[in-house]
mmCIF file of C-alpha atoms in Angstrom:
data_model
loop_
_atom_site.group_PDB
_atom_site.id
_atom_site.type_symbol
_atom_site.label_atom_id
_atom_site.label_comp_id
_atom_site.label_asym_id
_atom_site.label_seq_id
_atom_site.Cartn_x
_atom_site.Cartn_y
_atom_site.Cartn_z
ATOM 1 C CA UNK R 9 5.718 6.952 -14.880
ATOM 2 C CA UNK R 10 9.117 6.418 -16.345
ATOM 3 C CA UNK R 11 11.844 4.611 -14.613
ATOM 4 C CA UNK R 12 15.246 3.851 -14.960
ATOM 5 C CA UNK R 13 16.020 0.073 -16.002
ATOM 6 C CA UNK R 14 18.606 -0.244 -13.659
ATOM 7 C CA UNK R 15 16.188 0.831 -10.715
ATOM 8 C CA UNK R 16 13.625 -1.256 -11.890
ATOM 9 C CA UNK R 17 15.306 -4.314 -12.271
ATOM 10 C CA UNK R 18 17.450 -3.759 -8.818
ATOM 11 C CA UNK R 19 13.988 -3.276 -6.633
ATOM 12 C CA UNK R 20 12.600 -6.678 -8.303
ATOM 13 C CA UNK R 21 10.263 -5.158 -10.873
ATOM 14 C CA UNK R 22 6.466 -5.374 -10.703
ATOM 15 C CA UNK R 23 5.403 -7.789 -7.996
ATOM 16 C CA UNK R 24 3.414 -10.668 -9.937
ATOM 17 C CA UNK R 25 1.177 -11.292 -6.797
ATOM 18 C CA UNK R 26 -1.053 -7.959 -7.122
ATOM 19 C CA UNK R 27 -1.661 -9.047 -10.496
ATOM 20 C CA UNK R 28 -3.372 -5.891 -11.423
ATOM 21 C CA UNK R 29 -4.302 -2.648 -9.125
ATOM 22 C CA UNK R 30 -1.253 -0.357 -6.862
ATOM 23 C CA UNK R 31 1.218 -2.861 -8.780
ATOM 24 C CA UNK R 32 2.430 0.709 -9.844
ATOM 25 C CA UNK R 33 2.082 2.265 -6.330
ATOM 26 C CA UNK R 34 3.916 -0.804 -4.812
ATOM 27 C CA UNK R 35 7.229 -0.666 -7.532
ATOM 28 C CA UNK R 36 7.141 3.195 -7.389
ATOM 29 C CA UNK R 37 7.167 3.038 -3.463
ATOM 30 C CA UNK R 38 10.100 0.695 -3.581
ATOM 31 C CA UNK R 39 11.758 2.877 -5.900
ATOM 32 C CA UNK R 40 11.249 5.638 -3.521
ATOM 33 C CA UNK R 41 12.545 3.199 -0.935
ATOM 34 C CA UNK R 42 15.750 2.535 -2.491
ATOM 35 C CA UNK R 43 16.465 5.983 -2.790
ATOM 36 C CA UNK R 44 15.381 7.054 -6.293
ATOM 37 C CA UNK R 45 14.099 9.657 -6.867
ATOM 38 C CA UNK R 46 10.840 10.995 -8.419
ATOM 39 C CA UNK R 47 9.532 13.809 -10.514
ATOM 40 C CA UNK R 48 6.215 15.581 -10.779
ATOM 41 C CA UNK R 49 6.072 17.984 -14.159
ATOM 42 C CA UNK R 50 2.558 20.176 -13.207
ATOM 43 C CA UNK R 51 1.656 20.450 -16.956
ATOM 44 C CA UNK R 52 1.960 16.629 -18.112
ATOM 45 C CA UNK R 53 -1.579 15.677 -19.208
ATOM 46 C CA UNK R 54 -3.237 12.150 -18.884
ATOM 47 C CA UNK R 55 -5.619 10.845 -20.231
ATOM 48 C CA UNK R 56 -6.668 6.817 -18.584
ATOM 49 C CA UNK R 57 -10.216 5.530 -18.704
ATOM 50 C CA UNK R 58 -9.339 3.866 -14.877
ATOM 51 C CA UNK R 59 -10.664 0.595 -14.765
ATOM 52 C CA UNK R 60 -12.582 0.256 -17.966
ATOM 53 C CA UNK R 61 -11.237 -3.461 -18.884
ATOM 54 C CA UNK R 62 -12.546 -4.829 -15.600
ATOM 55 C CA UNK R 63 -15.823 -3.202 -15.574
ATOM 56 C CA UNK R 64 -15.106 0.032 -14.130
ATOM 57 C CA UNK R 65 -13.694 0.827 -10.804
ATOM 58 C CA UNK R 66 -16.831 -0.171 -8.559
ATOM 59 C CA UNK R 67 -17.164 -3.318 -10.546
ATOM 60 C CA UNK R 68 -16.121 -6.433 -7.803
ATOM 61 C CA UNK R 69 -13.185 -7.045 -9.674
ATOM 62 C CA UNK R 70 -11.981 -4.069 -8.868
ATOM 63 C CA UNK R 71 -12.700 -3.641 -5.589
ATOM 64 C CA UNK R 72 -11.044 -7.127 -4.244
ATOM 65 C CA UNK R 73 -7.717 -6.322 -6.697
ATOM 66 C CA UNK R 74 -7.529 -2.680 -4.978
ATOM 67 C CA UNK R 75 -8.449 -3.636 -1.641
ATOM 68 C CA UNK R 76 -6.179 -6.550 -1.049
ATOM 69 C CA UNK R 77 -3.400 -5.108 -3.167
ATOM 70 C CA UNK R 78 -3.716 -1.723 -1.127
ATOM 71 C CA UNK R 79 -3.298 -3.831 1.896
ATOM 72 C CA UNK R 80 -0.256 -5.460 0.729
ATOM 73 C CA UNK R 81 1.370 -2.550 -0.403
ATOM 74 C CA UNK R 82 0.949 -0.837 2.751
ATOM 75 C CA UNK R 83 2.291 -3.800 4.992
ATOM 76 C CA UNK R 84 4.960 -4.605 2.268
ATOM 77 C CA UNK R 85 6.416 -0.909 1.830
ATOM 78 C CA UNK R 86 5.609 1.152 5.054
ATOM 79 C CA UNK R 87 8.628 1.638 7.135
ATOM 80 C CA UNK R 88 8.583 0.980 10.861
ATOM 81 C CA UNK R 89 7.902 4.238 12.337
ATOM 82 C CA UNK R 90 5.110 5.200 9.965
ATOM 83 C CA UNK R 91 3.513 1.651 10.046
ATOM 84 C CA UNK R 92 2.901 2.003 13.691
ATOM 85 C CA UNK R 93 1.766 5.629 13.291
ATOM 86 C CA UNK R 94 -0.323 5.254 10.340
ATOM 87 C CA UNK R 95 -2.085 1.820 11.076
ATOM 88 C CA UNK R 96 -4.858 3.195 13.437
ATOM 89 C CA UNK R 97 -6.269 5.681 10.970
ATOM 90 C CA UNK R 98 -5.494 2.856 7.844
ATOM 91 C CA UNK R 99 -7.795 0.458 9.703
ATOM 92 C CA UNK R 100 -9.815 3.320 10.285
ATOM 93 C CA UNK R 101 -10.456 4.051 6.566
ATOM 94 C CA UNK R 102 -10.802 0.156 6.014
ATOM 95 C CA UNK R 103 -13.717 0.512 8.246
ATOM 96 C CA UNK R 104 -15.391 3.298 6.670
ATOM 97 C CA UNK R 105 -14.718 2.117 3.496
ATOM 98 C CA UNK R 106 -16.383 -1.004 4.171
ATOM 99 C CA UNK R 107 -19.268 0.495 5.473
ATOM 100 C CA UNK R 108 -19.547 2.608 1.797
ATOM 101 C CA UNK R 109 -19.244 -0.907 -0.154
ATOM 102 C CA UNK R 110 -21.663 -1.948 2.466
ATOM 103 C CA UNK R 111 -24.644 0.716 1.116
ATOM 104 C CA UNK R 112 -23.396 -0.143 -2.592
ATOM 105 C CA UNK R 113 -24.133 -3.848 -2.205
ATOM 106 C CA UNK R 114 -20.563 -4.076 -2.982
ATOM 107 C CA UNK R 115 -19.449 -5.518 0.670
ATOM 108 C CA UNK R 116 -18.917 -9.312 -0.457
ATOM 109 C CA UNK R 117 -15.776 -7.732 -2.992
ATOM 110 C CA UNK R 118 -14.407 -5.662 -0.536
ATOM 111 C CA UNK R 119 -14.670 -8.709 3.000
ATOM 112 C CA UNK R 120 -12.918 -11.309 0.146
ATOM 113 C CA UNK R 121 -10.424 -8.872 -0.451
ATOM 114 C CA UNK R 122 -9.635 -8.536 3.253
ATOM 115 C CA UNK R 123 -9.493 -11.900 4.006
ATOM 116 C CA UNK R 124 -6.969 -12.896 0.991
ATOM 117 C CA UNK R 125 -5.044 -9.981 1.876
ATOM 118 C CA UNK R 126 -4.549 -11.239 5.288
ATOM 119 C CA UNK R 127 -4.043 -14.895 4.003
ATOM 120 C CA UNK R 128 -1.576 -13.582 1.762
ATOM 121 C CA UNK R 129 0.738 -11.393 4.458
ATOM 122 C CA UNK R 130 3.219 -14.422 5.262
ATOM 123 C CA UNK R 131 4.485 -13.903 1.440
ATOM 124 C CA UNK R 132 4.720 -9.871 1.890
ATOM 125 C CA UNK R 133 6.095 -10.081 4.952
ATOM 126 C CA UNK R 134 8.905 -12.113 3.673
ATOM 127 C CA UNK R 135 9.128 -9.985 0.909
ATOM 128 C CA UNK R 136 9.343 -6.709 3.327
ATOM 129 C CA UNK R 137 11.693 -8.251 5.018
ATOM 130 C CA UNK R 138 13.992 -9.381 2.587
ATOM 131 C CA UNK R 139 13.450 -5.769 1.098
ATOM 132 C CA UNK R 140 15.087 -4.514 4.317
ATOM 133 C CA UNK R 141 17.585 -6.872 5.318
ATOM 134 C CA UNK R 142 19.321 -6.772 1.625
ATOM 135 C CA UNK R 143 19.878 -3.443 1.758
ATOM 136 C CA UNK R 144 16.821 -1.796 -0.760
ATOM 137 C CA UNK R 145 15.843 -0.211 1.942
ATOM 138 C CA UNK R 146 18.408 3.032 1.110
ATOM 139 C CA UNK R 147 16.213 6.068 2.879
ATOM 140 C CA UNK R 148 15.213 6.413 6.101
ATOM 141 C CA UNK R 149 11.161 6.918 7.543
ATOM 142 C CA UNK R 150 11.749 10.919 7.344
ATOM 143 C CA UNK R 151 12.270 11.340 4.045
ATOM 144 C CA UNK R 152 9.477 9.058 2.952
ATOM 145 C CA UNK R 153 7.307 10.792 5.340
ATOM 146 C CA UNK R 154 7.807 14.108 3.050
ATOM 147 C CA UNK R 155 6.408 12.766 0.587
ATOM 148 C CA UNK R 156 3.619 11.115 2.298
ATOM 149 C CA UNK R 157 2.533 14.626 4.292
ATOM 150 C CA UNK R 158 3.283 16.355 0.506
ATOM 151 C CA UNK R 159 -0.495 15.302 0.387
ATOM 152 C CA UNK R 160 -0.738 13.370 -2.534
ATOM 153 C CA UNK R 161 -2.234 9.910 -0.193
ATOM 154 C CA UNK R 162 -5.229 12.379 0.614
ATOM 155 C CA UNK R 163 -6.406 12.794 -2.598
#
């Protein structure tokens, strides 16, 4: 993604506490936030080899970094009305994707990640909050909604 410097700097940047894994989603999902706005072009092509410096995207690494961070980002960025909605079927999907790490001998990764995401909410919830009160918060639940029933979160 490209992203105005101005934007980027005004939102706070990446957020050195996911350290790696939806540090993009989080910034991009501030952005959005703060009322920037954000372009698709149907014939870009990428090419990434996802998660092939920490041992692929199964590997444990991977799994606590996404799982916690995907936490996080979702209590850090989700505004009010779409919190409440959404957390049912997000703790939904935590449980089914725990039961998948579960058969993949992978559930150690994923409970770790859980449990230092939830240690770690006091910090995101100050950041959410300080998101809000000092004004980043630019667009209102509708308009992020639109993007969120565009689809792409189902993919």
């Amino acid at each position: 993604a490209l992203y105005r410097r101005d934007a980027v700097v005004a939102v706070g940047m990446f957020d050195e506490d996911f350290f790696c894994y939806l540090e993009d989603v989080d910034l991009g999902f501030r952005l959005r936030l703060a009322g920037h706005a954000a372009r698709q072009v149907p014939s870009a092509v990428v090419r990434h080899v996802g998660s092939s410096s920490s041992g692929g995207r199964h590997s444990p690494f991977a799994i606590y970094h996404g799982h916690r961070n995907m936490v996080w980002c979702f209590v850090k960025n989700m505004p009010q009305p779409l919190f409440a909605g959404l957390l049912l079927p997000h703790l939904a999907q935590t449980i089914v994707t725990f039961l998948v790490m579960w058969r993949r001998g992978r559930a150690l990764a994923f409970l770790a990640a859980k449990r230092d995401a939830l240690a770690g909410l006091p910090s995101i919830l100050r950041k959410r909050t300080h998101a809000r009160r000092s004004g980043q918060w630019r667009v209102g639940w509708r308009r992020i909604w639109r993007v969120l029933d565009a689809g792409w979160w189902r993919a």
